[in-house]
Tab-separated table of C-alpha atoms in Angstrom:
chain	number	residue	atom	x	y	z
A	1	MET	CA	37.927	143.436	-44.501
A	2	ASP	CA	35.140	140.973	-46.784
A	3	LYS	CA	33.737	138.957	-43.702
A	4	ILE	CA	30.807	136.973	-42.426
A	5	ILE	CA	29.705	137.096	-39.113
A	6	LEU	CA	28.148	134.474	-37.517
A	7	LYS	CA	26.922	134.853	-33.786
A	8	ALA	CA	26.277	132.465	-30.535
A	9	THR	CA	23.288	133.142	-30.172
A	10	GLU	CA	22.012	131.466	-33.803
A	11	LEU	CA	23.505	128.907	-32.993
A	12	ASP	CA	21.656	127.567	-29.474
A	13	GLY	CA	18.615	128.539	-31.682
A	14	TYR	CA	19.783	124.896	-33.449
A	15	LEU	CA	19.492	123.411	-29.473
A	16	THR	CA	16.950	121.275	-28.889
A	17	GLN	CA	15.315	121.081	-25.221
A	18	GLU	CA	16.567	118.423	-24.432
A	19	ASP	CA	19.541	118.907	-25.460
A	20	LYS	CA	19.698	122.011	-22.866
A	21	ASN	CA	19.120	120.191	-20.178
A	22	SER	CA	21.841	117.321	-20.918
A	23	LEU	CA	24.317	120.835	-21.452
A	24	LYS	CA	23.082	122.269	-17.748
A	25	GLU	CA	23.080	118.610	-15.983
A	26	LEU	CA	26.488	117.902	-17.111
A	27	ASP	CA	27.446	121.815	-16.191
A	28	ILE	CA	27.216	120.689	-12.542
A	29	LEU	CA	29.260	117.919	-12.613
A	30	PHE	CA	31.521	119.534	-14.123
A	31	ASN	CA	31.556	122.124	-11.482
A	32	LYS	CA	31.291	119.534	-8.189
A	33	ALA	CA	34.374	117.969	-9.626
A	34	LEU	CA	36.073	121.503	-10.122
A	35	GLY	CA	35.125	121.570	-6.379
A	36	ILE	CA	36.819	118.363	-6.018
A	37	PHE	CA	40.123	119.398	-7.683
A	38	PRO	CA	41.639	121.515	-4.863
A	39	LYS	CA	41.617	118.631	-2.482
A	40	PHE	CA	43.368	116.236	-5.736
A	41	GLN	CA	46.017	119.113	-5.547
A	42	ALA	CA	46.458	118.760	-2.042
A	43	GLY	CA	47.024	114.983	-1.844
A	44	GLU	CA	43.905	114.197	0.492
A	45	LYS	CA	43.072	110.655	-0.002
A	46	THR	CA	39.584	110.431	-0.869
A	47	ALA	CA	39.671	112.870	-3.924
A	48	GLU	CA	41.335	110.597	-6.573
A	49	ASN	CA	37.673	108.418	-5.936
A	50	GLU	CA	35.281	110.808	-5.901
A	51	VAL	CA	37.153	112.545	-8.675
A	52	ILE	CA	36.711	109.090	-10.419
A	53	LYS	CA	32.905	108.688	-9.610
A	54	ILE	CA	32.311	112.251	-10.841
A	55	TYR	CA	33.772	111.420	-14.666
A	56	ASN	CA	32.748	107.941	-15.131
A	57	GLU	CA	29.063	109.562	-14.393
A	58	MET	CA	29.749	112.439	-16.992
A	59	GLY	CA	31.235	108.759	-19.289
A	60	GLU	CA	27.663	107.290	-18.917
A	61	MET	CA	25.502	110.350	-19.720
A	62	LEU	CA	27.281	111.441	-23.194
A	63	GLN	CA	27.145	107.438	-24.486
A	64	GLU	CA	23.568	107.553	-23.619
A	65	ILE	CA	23.752	110.846	-25.967
A	66	CYS	CA	25.559	109.283	-28.008
A	67	ARG	CA	23.350	106.529	-28.703
A	68	LYS	CA	20.613	109.029	-29.132
A	69	ASN	CA	22.056	110.457	-31.766
A	70	LYS	CA	23.212	108.489	-34.550
A	71	ARG	CA	25.249	111.145	-36.362
A	72	LEU	CA	28.085	111.557	-33.242
A	73	HIS	CA	30.895	108.654	-33.843
A	74	VAL	CA	32.809	108.403	-30.653
A	75	TYR	CA	35.751	106.164	-30.616
A	76	SER	CA	35.682	105.070	-27.556
A	77	PHE	CA	31.983	104.125	-27.561
A	78	VAL	CA	31.239	102.823	-30.940
A	79	THR	CA	34.271	100.752	-31.134
A	80	PRO	CA	35.643	97.286	-29.459
A	81	GLN	CA	36.856	97.638	-25.706
A	82	GLN	CA	40.167	96.636	-26.610
A	83	ASP	CA	41.033	99.537	-28.451
A	84	HIS	CA	39.529	102.017	-25.313
A	85	ALA	CA	43.070	101.640	-23.961
A	86	GLU	CA	44.955	103.149	-26.415
A	87	ALA	CA	42.248	105.835	-27.688
A	88	SER	CA	43.150	106.779	-23.726
A	89	ARG	CA	46.817	106.929	-23.757
A	90	VAL	CA	46.769	109.709	-26.871
A	91	ILE	CA	44.058	111.680	-25.045
A	92	ALA	CA	45.947	112.055	-21.556
A	93	LYS	CA	49.493	112.780	-23.966
A	94	LEU	CA	47.990	114.984	-25.729
A	95	ARG	CA	45.986	116.261	-22.495
A	96	ASP	CA	49.341	116.658	-20.396
A	97	ILE	CA	50.553	120.036	-19.463
A	98	ASN	CA	54.020	118.683	-20.335
A	99	THR	CA	53.578	117.103	-23.830
A	100	GLU	CA	55.938	120.139	-25.857
A	101	ASN	CA	55.657	120.373	-29.012
A	102	LYS	CA	57.004	117.621	-31.167
A	103	GLU	CA	55.599	115.004	-28.727
A	104	PHE	CA	52.553	116.673	-28.851
A	105	VAL	CA	52.474	116.675	-33.227
A	106	TYR	CA	53.653	112.892	-32.854
A	107	TYR	CA	50.520	112.608	-31.128
A	108	ILE	CA	48.107	114.495	-33.324
A	109	GLN	CA	49.214	112.053	-36.405
A	110	ARG	CA	48.468	109.023	-34.271
A	111	ALA	CA	45.181	110.344	-33.561
A	112	TYR	CA	43.753	111.209	-36.868
A	113	GLU	CA	45.135	107.578	-37.782
A	114	MET	CA	43.029	106.770	-35.460
A	115	LEU	CA	40.130	108.541	-36.793
A	116	PHE	CA	40.426	107.545	-39.879
A	117	LYS	CA	39.665	103.545	-39.638
A	118	LEU	CA	36.322	105.394	-37.583
A	119	ALA	CA	35.129	106.972	-40.389
A	120	TRP	CA	36.432	104.966	-43.150
A	121	GLY	CA	37.913	101.704	-41.821
A	122	GLY	CA	33.985	99.695	-41.229
A	123	ALA	CA	33.720	98.412	-43.981
A	124	GLN	CA	32.868	94.861	-44.375
A	125	GLY	CA	32.252	92.756	-47.401
A	126	VAL	CA	33.422	94.702	-49.420
A	127	GLN	CA	35.537	94.095	-52.571
A	128	LYS	CA	39.823	94.063	-52.619
A	129	ASN	CA	42.234	96.046	-53.746
A	130	TYR	CA	45.684	94.540	-54.077
A	131	LEU	CA	48.534	96.668	-54.028
A	132	ILE	CA	51.781	95.691	-55.510
A	133	VAL	CA	54.849	97.020	-54.618
A	134	LYS	CA	58.591	96.794	-55.708
A	135	THR	CA	61.306	96.186	-52.503
A	136	PRO	CA	64.745	97.167	-52.720
A	137	VAL	CA	65.823	92.968	-52.593
A	138	THR	CA	67.256	92.570	-56.177
A	139	TYR	CA	68.659	89.261	-56.056
A	140	PRO	CA	68.531	86.718	-57.291
A	141	ALA	CA	65.698	89.100	-59.162
A	142	GLN	CA	63.679	91.991	-58.689
A	143	ASN	CA	61.271	91.425	-55.752
A	144	TYR	CA	57.709	92.340	-55.935
A	145	ALA	CA	55.144	91.876	-52.134
A	146	VAL	CA	51.662	91.711	-53.309
A	147	HIS	CA	49.075	93.041	-50.218
A	148	LYS	CA	45.304	93.151	-50.115
A	149	ILE	CA	42.934	95.808	-48.508
A	150	THR	CA	40.480	96.531	-48.371
A	151	ASN	CA	38.755	98.671	-51.005
A	152	ILE	CA	36.822	102.011	-49.538
A	153	ASP	CA	38.004	104.411	-53.445
A	154	ASN	CA	34.240	104.686	-53.691
A	155	LYS	CA	34.192	106.594	-49.514
A	156	ILE	CA	37.388	108.230	-49.616
A	157	GLU	CA	37.816	109.797	-53.130
A	158	ASN	CA	35.063	112.202	-53.213
A	159	THR	CA	36.165	114.535	-50.900
A	160	VAL	CA	38.041	117.971	-50.604
A	161	MET	CA	40.026	118.413	-47.089
A	162	CYS	CA	38.901	122.089	-45.675
A	163	VAL	CA	40.973	123.858	-43.756
A	164	MET	CA	39.728	125.693	-41.077
A	165	LEU	CA	43.183	127.776	-40.057
A	166	ARG	CA	45.120	128.037	-38.306
A	167	GLY	CA	45.343	124.776	-35.540
A	168	ALA	CA	43.731	122.724	-38.581
A	169	LEU	CA	46.674	123.115	-40.941
A	170	LEU	CA	48.484	120.216	-39.913
A	171	PRO	CA	45.376	117.734	-39.005
A	172	SER	CA	44.646	118.461	-42.761
A	173	MET	CA	47.184	117.286	-43.947
A	174	ILE	CA	47.415	114.896	-41.996
A	175	MET	CA	44.050	113.155	-43.045
A	176	SER	CA	44.592	113.913	-46.860
A	177	LYS	CA	47.716	112.138	-46.440
A	178	GLU	CA	45.966	109.322	-44.911
A	179	ILE	CA	43.060	108.467	-47.745
A	180	GLU	CA	45.890	108.696	-50.494
A	181	GLU	CA	47.437	106.209	-48.489
A	182	TYR	CA	44.295	103.976	-48.279
A	183	SER	CA	43.395	104.655	-52.082
A	184	SER	CA	43.911	102.018	-54.539
A	185	HIS	CA	44.730	105.461	-57.065
A	186	GLY	CA	46.792	107.502	-55.164
A	187	TYR	CA	44.461	109.992	-54.463
A	188	VAL	CA	44.753	113.445	-53.465
A	189	THR	CA	42.419	115.628	-51.965
A	190	PRO	CA	41.872	119.083	-53.323
A	191	PHE	CA	41.778	121.559	-50.336
A	192	ALA	CA	39.823	124.968	-49.530
A	193	LEU	CA	41.085	126.674	-47.082
A	194	PHE	CA	39.216	128.949	-45.001
A	195	LYS	CA	40.282	131.556	-42.752
A	196	ILE	CA	37.479	131.600	-39.906
A	197	PHE	CA	38.626	132.841	-36.089
A	198	ARG	CA	36.182	133.831	-32.902
A	199	ASN	CA	36.533	137.726	-31.954
A	200	ASP	CA	38.961	137.019	-28.508
A	201	ASN	CA	36.238	140.224	-27.364
A	202	LYS	CA	33.706	137.595	-27.007
A	203	LYS	CA	32.160	135.609	-24.284
A	204	GLU	CA	30.801	131.552	-24.616
A	205	ASP	CA	27.778	132.941	-24.434
A	206	ASP	CA	28.283	135.646	-27.194
A	207	MET	CA	30.687	134.793	-28.978
A	208	GLU	CA	31.337	135.632	-33.195
A	209	TYR	CA	32.535	133.458	-35.739
A	210	ILE	CA	34.152	136.292	-38.324
A	211	LEU	CA	35.230	133.635	-41.654
A	212	ASP	CA	37.726	136.157	-43.504
A	213	LEU	CA	37.042	135.817	-46.975
A	214	ASP	CA	39.671	138.111	-48.366
A	215	ASN	CA	42.305	135.703	-47.224
A	216	SER	CA	40.530	132.452	-48.198
A	217	PHE	CA	41.380	130.318	-50.595
A	218	PHE	CA	38.991	127.511	-52.305
A	219	ASN	CA	37.719	127.061	-56.083
A	220	LEU	CA	33.884	126.781	-55.606
A	221	GLU	CA	34.012	123.995	-58.571
A	222	SER	CA	35.747	121.878	-56.504
A	223	LEU	CA	33.221	121.396	-53.662
A	224	HIS	CA	30.080	120.511	-54.872
A	225	ASP	CA	28.511	117.403	-54.084
A	226	LYS	CA	31.564	116.061	-53.093
A	227	ASP	CA	31.694	114.133	-49.634
A	228	LEU	CA	33.603	117.379	-47.449
A	229	VAL	CA	36.412	116.851	-45.184
A	230	PHE	CA	37.320	119.323	-41.905
A	231	ALA	CA	39.914	117.663	-39.717
A	232	ASP	CA	40.054	120.317	-36.221
A	233	PRO	CA	41.998	119.374	-34.189
A	234	MET	CA	39.375	120.821	-31.383
A	235	ASN	CA	35.714	121.240	-31.512
A	236	ALA	CA	34.533	123.525	-28.817
A	237	THR	CA	31.220	125.194	-29.499
A	238	GLY	CA	30.951	124.444	-33.486
A	239	GLY	CA	30.594	127.597	-34.665
A	240	SER	CA	33.779	127.635	-37.248
A	241	ILE	CA	32.572	125.072	-39.201
A	242	VAL	CA	28.516	125.507	-39.762
A	243	THR	CA	29.498	129.589	-39.675
A	244	VAL	CA	31.642	127.975	-43.139
A	245	VAL	CA	29.476	125.529	-44.199
A	246	GLN	CA	26.632	127.303	-44.374
A	247	TYR	CA	28.051	130.177	-46.484
A	248	LEU	CA	29.309	127.578	-49.062
A	249	LYS	CA	25.233	126.349	-49.199
A	250	LYS	CA	24.164	130.457	-49.730
A	251	LEU	CA	26.440	130.659	-52.655
A	252	GLY	CA	24.702	127.442	-54.256
A	253	ILE	CA	27.196	124.582	-52.984
A	254	LYS	CA	25.568	121.187	-52.258
A	255	PRO	CA	27.867	118.995	-50.492
A	256	ARG	CA	26.968	115.552	-50.564
A	257	SER	CA	27.767	114.964	-47.048
A	258	VAL	CA	29.943	116.492	-44.465
A	259	ILE	CA	32.682	114.793	-42.610
A	260	PHE	CA	33.825	117.072	-39.195
A	261	LEU	CA	36.579	114.894	-37.291
A	262	ASN	CA	38.011	116.161	-34.089
A	263	VAL	CA	40.881	115.183	-31.533
A	264	ILE	CA	37.985	116.351	-28.774
A	265	SER	CA	34.640	117.627	-28.949
A	266	ALA	CA	32.235	119.254	-26.168
A	267	LEU	CA	29.095	117.999	-26.417
A	268	LYS	CA	27.886	121.960	-27.218
A	269	GLY	CA	29.940	121.884	-29.735
A	270	ALA	CA	29.038	118.389	-31.111
A	271	LEU	CA	25.641	119.125	-31.220
A	272	ARG	CA	25.351	121.990	-32.471
A	273	THR	CA	27.128	120.421	-35.806
A	274	ILE	CA	24.495	118.549	-35.926
A	275	ARG	CA	21.643	120.059	-35.457
A	276	ALA	CA	22.524	123.640	-37.703
A	277	LEU	CA	24.150	120.870	-40.805
A	278	ASP	CA	21.340	117.903	-41.221
A	279	ASN	CA	24.350	116.437	-43.895
A	280	CYS	CA	27.064	115.503	-41.157
A	281	ASP	CA	28.616	113.530	-39.049
A	282	VAL	CA	31.404	114.451	-36.080
A	283	TYR	CA	33.897	111.752	-36.131
A	284	THR	CA	35.824	112.627	-32.127
A	285	LEU	CA	38.087	110.692	-30.817
A	286	TRP	CA	36.913	112.113	-27.109
A	287	MET	CA	33.796	113.644	-26.162
A	288	ASP	CA	34.630	116.595	-23.045
A	289	GLY	CA	31.312	118.161	-21.519
A	290	VAL	CA	31.551	121.536	-20.254
A	291	LEU	CA	32.578	124.627	-21.870
A	292	ASN	CA	33.709	127.316	-20.044
A	293	LYS	CA	32.875	131.475	-19.749
A	294	ASP	CA	35.545	131.840	-22.476
A	295	ALA	CA	34.650	129.312	-24.804
A	296	TYR	CA	37.173	126.854	-24.492
A	297	ILE	CA	37.007	122.957	-23.444
A	298	MET	CA	37.026	121.662	-19.942
A	299	PRO	CA	39.346	119.523	-18.968
A	300	GLY	CA	40.175	119.906	-22.723
A	301	LEU	CA	43.688	120.180	-23.460
A	302	GLY	CA	44.458	123.928	-24.116
A	303	ASP	CA	45.228	125.826	-27.467
A	304	ALA	CA	45.271	123.052	-29.695
A	305	GLY	CA	46.546	125.578	-32.841
A	306	ASP	CA	49.171	126.543	-30.367
A	307	ARG	CA	50.813	123.520	-28.939
A	308	VAL	CA	50.642	121.909	-32.981
A	309	ASN	CA	53.055	125.293	-34.636
A	310	GLY	CA	53.733	126.805	-31.825
A	311	LYS	CA	53.099	130.154	-30.462
A	312	ASP	CA	53.060	133.870	-32.584
A	313	ASN	CA	54.730	136.323	-30.942
A	314	GLU	CA	52.159	139.542	-31.180
A	315	THR	CA	53.883	142.065	-33.606
A	316	ASN	CA	54.484	139.306	-36.383
A	317	ARG	CA	51.603	136.717	-36.678
A	318	ARG	CA	53.076	134.120	-39.733
A	319	ASN	CA	50.567	133.025	-42.490
A	320	ILE	CA	49.836	130.130	-44.133
A	321	ILE	CA	53.106	130.314	-46.356
A	322	GLN	CA	54.828	130.406	-42.775
A	323	LEU	CA	53.968	128.108	-40.716
A	324	LEU	CA	54.026	125.250	-44.043
A	325	ALA	CA	58.208	126.477	-43.948
A	326	ASP	CA	57.903	126.106	-40.123
A	327	TYR	CA	56.834	122.451	-40.104
A	328	GLY	CA	60.657	121.773	-41.654
A	329	SER	CA	61.905	119.866	-44.690
A	330	ASN	CA	60.803	116.646	-42.719
A	331	MET	CA	57.713	117.355	-42.961
A	332	ALA	CA	57.627	118.883	-46.264
A	333	GLY	CA	58.755	115.476	-47.172
A	334	LEU	CA	56.044	113.313	-45.936
A	335	TYR	CA	53.134	115.206	-46.850
A	336	ARG	CA	54.854	116.566	-50.301
A	337	SER	CA	51.238	115.718	-52.439
A	338	GLN	CA	49.247	117.938	-50.232
A	339	LEU	CA	51.745	121.179	-50.308
A	340	ARG	CA	51.377	121.641	-53.642
A	341	GLU	CA	47.464	120.923	-53.621
A	342	ILE	CA	47.329	123.714	-50.852
A	343	GLU	CA	50.301	125.807	-52.161
A	344	ASN	CA	48.409	125.223	-56.532
A	345	THR	CA	44.886	125.993	-54.381
A	346	ILE	CA	46.461	129.311	-53.193
A	347	LEU	CA	48.679	130.717	-56.111
A	348	LEU	CA	45.402	129.950	-58.562
A	349	LYS	CA	43.071	131.893	-56.175
């Protein structure tokens, strides 16, 4: 296998001493919460207030850290107060162990609509565009409707969707569709597909990130001087995006910007990402403060890839074509422009 490997020790080298101190403080707080969880599960009356107090304290810490790091954008930290409840409810449904596949996908779609607005919807005082839409009403004449929209073409029509398979496949299609819908020209992002995975035999402190180039599909010419968009539901450690972008830069690719869109990000992964990639902004719907020894976010939401795509059996791991087929005809119809771009990217390699 032609591969690129990045190690956790290299990533940690980007963290400042202040970063490390903050991460340690959050670990201490969350360990206190872990000690209360058994009492909460047992129904002890005081446990609920104790847990709420700790989470509020962690939330205040995370807000202060993000205020100091301008390239970290957390939905509930930067949007108006009235929008916070929507984010909380979406995240709560995604976290819930009882949320099954179809409902999970629905809330992932909602989450990425919110993330699109967070990343590109805040432009003020910009030129407006007009959309003229033909409606099904034909009497007494064919009817048309006029709608005024914000012109953000210059922000979104230089984007390339970079997919870190597997769990990021559907979120990337969703984000590409959002870009297409908000473009006044119907711009469909090019796709670059990177097969990157973590070494499951490693722990968080010695993790390895492996980029499988034999099973990655991308056109280098389409990436230079572009805004590279990564839409991965979870950013636990930052290792995958850093591996991919640093590899591209070694090949001479100079992105205009890098945009990382997560439903949930761990603070450690977010900090590593912006420290290692100097032109990267992280947009996340929710920030969690802690990783466990297996490099999973706590409290997190489990394996987002499995919850979006369903689990593979041990003897037959699905490839990208099988994953797309499993999304079904409704999803294929909704994201048909994106599927054509993905198909061209794979077949023209």
